[in-house]
CSV table of C-alpha atoms and ligand atoms in Angstrom, one decimal:
chain,number,residue,atom,x,y,z
R,1,MET,CA,-37.4,-35.0,18.9
R,2,ARG,CA,-34.2,-33.0,18.8
R,3,ALA,CA,-30.7,-34.5,18.3
R,4,ILE,CA,-27.8,-32.7,19.9
R,5,LEU,CA,-24.5,-33.2,18.3
R,6,TYR,CA,-21.2,-31.8,19.7
R,7,ASP,CA,-17.6,-32.0,18.6
R,8,VAL,CA,-18.0,-33.8,15.2
R,9,HIS,CA,-14.4,-33.0,14.4
R,10,GLY,CA,-14.4,-33.9,10.7
R,11,ASN,CA,-15.4,-37.6,11.2
R,12,LEU,CA,-18.0,-38.3,8.6
R,13,GLY,CA,-18.4,-41.9,9.4
R,14,ALA,CA,-19.2,-41.1,13.0
R,15,LEU,CA,-21.6,-38.3,11.8
R,16,GLU,CA,-23.4,-40.4,9.3
R,17,ALA,CA,-23.9,-43.1,12.0
R,18,VAL,CA,-25.3,-40.6,14.5
R,19,LEU,CA,-27.6,-38.9,12.0
R,20,GLY,CA,-29.0,-42.3,11.0
R,21,ASP,CA,-29.5,-43.3,14.6
R,22,ALA,CA,-31.2,-40.0,15.4
R,23,GLU,CA,-33.5,-40.1,12.3
R,24,ARG,CA,-34.6,-43.6,13.1
R,25,ALA,CA,-35.3,-42.4,16.6
R,26,GLY,CA,-37.6,-39.7,15.2
R,27,ALA,CA,-35.3,-36.6,15.3
R,28,ARG,CA,-36.6,-33.8,13.2
R,29,SER,CA,-34.5,-31.0,14.6
R,30,PHE,CA,-30.7,-30.7,15.4
R,31,LEU,CA,-28.7,-28.7,17.7
R,32,LEU,CA,-25.1,-28.5,16.5
R,33,GLY,CA,-22.7,-27.5,19.2
R,34,GLY,CA,-19.4,-26.5,17.5
R,35,ASP,CA,-16.1,-28.1,16.6
R,36,TYR,CA,-17.3,-29.2,13.3
R,37,GLY,CA,-14.2,-29.9,11.1
R,38,ALA,CA,-10.8,-29.7,12.8
R,39,PHE,CA,-8.8,-33.0,13.4
R,40,GLY,CA,-10.8,-35.2,11.2
R,41,PRO,CA,-10.0,-36.5,7.6
R,42,GLU,CA,-13.3,-35.0,6.1
R,43,PRO,CA,-14.0,-31.6,7.4
R,44,VAL,CA,-15.6,-30.3,4.2
R,45,ALA,CA,-17.8,-33.2,3.8
R,46,CYS,CA,-19.0,-33.0,7.5
R,47,VAL,CA,-19.9,-29.3,7.3
R,48,ALA,CA,-21.7,-30.0,4.0
R,49,ARG,CA,-23.7,-32.8,5.5
R,50,LEU,CA,-24.7,-30.6,8.4
R,51,ARG,CA,-25.6,-27.7,6.1
R,52,ALA,CA,-27.9,-30.1,4.2
R,53,LEU,CA,-30.1,-30.3,7.4
R,54,GLY,CA,-31.1,-26.8,6.4
R,55,ASP,CA,-33.7,-25.1,8.6
R,56,ALA,CA,-33.8,-28.1,10.9
R,57,ALA,CA,-30.5,-27.3,12.3
R,58,THR,CA,-29.4,-24.7,14.8
R,59,TRP,CA,-25.7,-23.9,15.0
R,60,ILE,CA,-23.3,-22.5,17.6
R,61,ARG,CA,-19.6,-22.2,17.3
R,62,GLY,CA,-16.9,-24.0,19.4
R,63,ASN,CA,-13.3,-22.9,20.2
R,64,TRP,CA,-12.2,-24.5,16.8
R,65,GLU,CA,-14.4,-22.2,14.7
R,66,ARG,CA,-12.6,-19.3,16.6
R,67,TRP,CA,-9.2,-20.8,16.2
R,68,GLN,CA,-9.4,-21.8,12.6
R,69,ALA,CA,-10.2,-18.2,11.8
R,70,GLY,CA,-7.5,-16.9,14.1
R,71,PRO,CA,-4.9,-19.6,14.8
R,72,ALA,CA,-2.6,-17.1,16.8
R,73,ALA,CA,-5.2,-17.6,19.7
R,74,ALA,CA,-4.6,-21.3,19.7
R,75,PRO,CA,-1.9,-23.2,21.6
R,76,GLU,CA,1.4,-23.2,19.9
R,77,THR,CA,1.8,-26.9,19.7
R,78,GLU,CA,2.5,-28.8,16.5
R,79,VAL,CA,-0.6,-30.9,16.7
R,80,VAL,CA,-3.0,-27.9,17.3
R,81,GLN,CA,-1.3,-25.5,14.8
R,82,GLY,CA,-1.0,-28.3,12.2
R,83,ALA,CA,-4.7,-29.2,12.5
R,84,ALA,CA,-5.6,-25.4,12.3
R,85,ALA,CA,-3.7,-24.9,9.1
R,86,ALA,CA,-5.1,-28.1,7.6
R,87,VAL,CA,-8.8,-27.4,8.4
R,88,ALA,CA,-8.5,-23.7,7.3
R,89,ALA,CA,-7.1,-24.7,4.0
R,90,ALA,CA,-9.7,-27.4,3.6
R,91,LEU,CA,-12.8,-25.2,4.3
R,92,GLY,CA,-11.5,-22.1,2.6
R,93,PRO,CA,-11.6,-18.5,3.9
R,94,ASP,CA,-15.3,-17.8,3.2
R,95,LEU,CA,-16.6,-20.8,5.2
R,96,VAL,CA,-14.0,-20.3,7.9
R,97,ALA,CA,-15.4,-16.8,8.3
R,98,GLU,CA,-18.9,-17.8,8.2
R,99,LEU,CA,-18.4,-20.5,10.9
R,100,ALA,CA,-16.5,-18.0,13.1
R,101,ALA,CA,-19.4,-15.7,13.1
R,102,LEU,CA,-22.0,-18.3,14.6
R,103,PRO,CA,-23.4,-17.5,18.0
R,104,THR,CA,-21.6,-18.8,21.1
R,105,ARG,CA,-24.9,-19.9,22.9
R,106,VAL,CA,-28.6,-20.3,22.2
R,107,THR,CA,-31.6,-21.1,24.4
R,108,ILE,CA,-34.3,-23.5,23.0
R,109,ASP,CA,-37.2,-24.7,25.0
R,110,GLY,CA,-35.7,-23.6,28.3
R,111,THR,CA,-32.3,-25.3,27.7
R,112,LEU,CA,-29.1,-23.3,27.3
R,113,TYR,CA,-26.8,-24.7,24.7
R,114,CYS,CA,-23.1,-23.6,24.7
R,115,HIS,CA,-19.7,-25.1,23.8
R,116,ALA,CA,-17.7,-25.6,26.9
R,117,SER,CA,-19.7,-23.5,29.6
R,118,PRO,CA,-21.9,-20.5,29.4
R,119,PRO,CA,-19.2,-17.9,29.6
R,120,SER,CA,-16.5,-19.6,27.7
R,121,ASP,CA,-15.8,-21.9,24.6
R,122,MET,CA,-12.8,-23.4,26.5
R,123,GLU,CA,-13.4,-23.4,30.3
R,124,PRO,CA,-15.1,-26.7,31.0
R,125,ILE,CA,-17.8,-27.7,33.4
R,126,ALA,CA,-16.4,-30.7,35.4
R,127,ARG,CA,-17.8,-34.1,35.4
R,128,GLU,CA,-17.8,-34.2,39.3
R,129,GLU,CA,-19.6,-31.5,41.2
R,130,ASP,CA,-17.5,-28.6,42.2
R,131,ALA,CA,-19.8,-26.1,43.9
R,132,ASP,CA,-17.5,-23.1,43.6
R,133,ALA,CA,-16.6,-23.8,40.0
R,134,ASP,CA,-20.2,-24.5,39.1
R,135,ASP,CA,-21.5,-21.3,40.7
R,136,GLN,CA,-18.8,-19.3,38.8
R,137,LEU,CA,-19.5,-20.8,35.4
R,138,LEU,CA,-23.3,-20.9,35.9
R,139,ALA,CA,-23.6,-17.4,37.2
R,140,GLY,CA,-26.6,-15.5,35.7
R,141,VAL,CA,-28.0,-18.6,34.1
R,142,THR,CA,-31.8,-18.9,34.5
R,143,GLU,CA,-32.3,-22.1,32.3
R,144,ARG,CA,-32.9,-25.3,34.2
R,145,ARG,CA,-30.8,-27.3,31.9
R,146,VAL,CA,-27.4,-26.5,30.4
R,147,VAL,CA,-26.0,-28.6,27.5
R,148,PHE,CA,-22.4,-28.4,26.4
R,149,GLY,CA,-19.6,-30.6,25.0
R,150,HIS,CA,-15.9,-29.7,24.5
R,151,THR,CA,-14.2,-32.2,26.8
R,152,HIS,CA,-15.4,-35.1,24.7
R,153,VAL,CA,-16.6,-36.9,27.9
R,154,GLN,CA,-20.3,-37.7,28.0
R,155,PHE,CA,-22.1,-37.3,31.3
R,156,ARG,CA,-25.2,-35.6,33.1
R,157,ARG,CA,-25.4,-34.4,36.6
R,158,ALA,CA,-27.4,-31.9,38.7
R,159,THR,CA,-25.8,-29.1,40.7
R,160,THR,CA,-26.9,-28.1,44.1
R,161,ARG,CA,-28.5,-25.0,42.4
R,162,GLY,CA,-30.8,-27.4,40.6
R,163,ILE,CA,-29.6,-26.9,37.2
R,164,GLU,CA,-29.2,-30.1,35.2
R,165,LEU,CA,-25.8,-30.2,33.4
R,166,VAL,CA,-25.4,-32.4,30.3
R,167,ASN,CA,-22.3,-33.0,28.4
R,168,ALA,CA,-23.6,-34.5,25.1
R,169,GLY,CA,-20.1,-36.1,24.4
R,170,SER,CA,-18.3,-36.0,21.1
R,171,VAL,CA,-19.7,-37.5,17.8
R,172,GLY,CA,-16.3,-37.7,16.2
R,173,LEU,CA,-13.6,-38.0,18.8
R,174,PRO,CA,-14.6,-39.3,22.2
R,175,PHE,CA,-12.2,-39.1,25.1
R,176,ASP,CA,-14.1,-41.1,27.6
R,177,GLY,CA,-12.8,-44.6,26.9
R,178,ASP,CA,-15.7,-45.6,24.6
R,179,THR,CA,-14.8,-45.4,20.9
R,180,ARG,CA,-18.4,-45.2,19.9
R,181,ALA,CA,-19.8,-41.8,18.6
R,182,ALA,CA,-21.6,-39.9,21.4
R,183,TYR,CA,-24.7,-37.6,21.1
R,184,ALA,CA,-28.0,-36.9,22.9
R,185,LEU,CA,-31.7,-36.8,22.1
R,186,VAL,CA,-34.3,-34.7,23.8
R,187,ASP,CA,-38.0,-35.3,23.2
R,188,ASP,CA,-40.8,-32.6,22.9
R,189,ALA,CA,-41.5,-33.2,26.6
R,190,GLY,CA,-37.9,-32.4,27.6
R,191,ALA,CA,-36.9,-36.0,28.4
R,192,LEU,CA,-33.2,-36.3,27.4
R,193,GLN,CA,-31.1,-39.4,26.7
R,194,LEU,CA,-27.4,-39.9,26.2
R,195,ARG,CA,-26.6,-42.3,23.3
R,196,ARG,CA,-23.7,-44.1,21.8
R,197,VAL,CA,-23.6,-45.4,18.3
R,198,ALA,CA,-21.0,-47.9,16.8
R,199,TYR,CA,-19.3,-47.1,13.5
R,200,ASP,CA,-16.2,-48.0,11.7
R,201,VAL,CA,-13.6,-46.2,13.9
R,202,GLU,CA,-10.6,-47.9,12.1
R,203,ALA,CA,-11.8,-46.5,8.7
R,204,THR,CA,-11.5,-43.0,10.1
R,205,ALA,CA,-8.3,-43.6,12.0
R,206,GLY,CA,-6.8,-45.2,8.9
R,207,ALA,CA,-7.7,-42.2,6.8
R,208,LEU,CA,-5.9,-40.0,9.4
R,209,ASP,CA,-2.8,-42.2,9.4
R,210,ALA,CA,-2.7,-41.8,5.5
R,211,VAL,CA,-2.6,-38.0,6.0
R,212,GLY,CA,0.7,-38.6,7.6
R,213,ALA,CA,1.1,-35.3,9.4
R,214,PRO,CA,1.8,-35.2,13.2
R,215,TRP,CA,-1.6,-33.7,14.0
R,216,ALA,CA,-3.2,-36.6,12.0
R,217,THR,CA,-1.4,-39.6,13.4
R,218,THR,CA,-1.8,-38.1,17.0
R,219,THR,CA,-5.6,-37.9,16.4
R,220,ALA,CA,-5.7,-41.3,15.0
R,221,ALA,CA,-4.2,-42.8,18.2
R,222,ARG,CA,-6.6,-40.7,20.3
R,223,LEU,CA,-9.6,-42.0,18.2
R,224,ARG,CA,-8.5,-45.6,18.6
R,225,ALA,CA,-7.9,-45.1,22.4
R,226,ALA,CA,-10.9,-42.9,22.9
R,227,SER,CA,-8.6,-40.9,25.1
R,228,PHE,CA,-6.8,-37.5,24.8
R,229,GLU,CA,-3.8,-38.9,26.9
R,230,LEU,CA,-1.8,-41.5,25.0
U,1,MN,MN1,-14.0,-30.3,20.5
């Protein structure tokens, strides 16, 4: 059993809840889909907890591992730039560089894992079928299943080309109206299930409020609403 964790975003309470649920379900390996630290109150502890998984974990990077190493590429908003500066300072230059060097995609057991879509850590695969966009984003893909995250909205669907598309959702910052942590499990036969796990959302949101910076209070509000739009 493999657990698939995307978009942890520095939320240790959510991460511990998901790892507990996954280990009780029999997970022995872990696919880590990027966006590990930014926006959360505990980026260092989250990365350390994931590193403690050792050889059981396979890592790819998200847009945030790229942005925290090169914030000039990130949007010039107060929230994004504030979060980028905070997470880079917390992780330190060596860890920032190490995470930026992670691969952007990996194939395991016939499933392609990427952050937003196969060609991009930013351009998302839509929740609703869009044949033209799907064809463009899935060009050249030979795997029968593609797993991704990035939008923090958990879903699964099939395209007309017969490739199953799975958004594992966000462990630490869901935006689909459900505040519970989201992740996925896939068993050794390839059967995949989307899961949600309750945890103390208010503890994480309160820790963000205590940081006080605009990026942190905005993130706290998004966490409580389980929505990007406030
Ligand atoms: Mn993310």
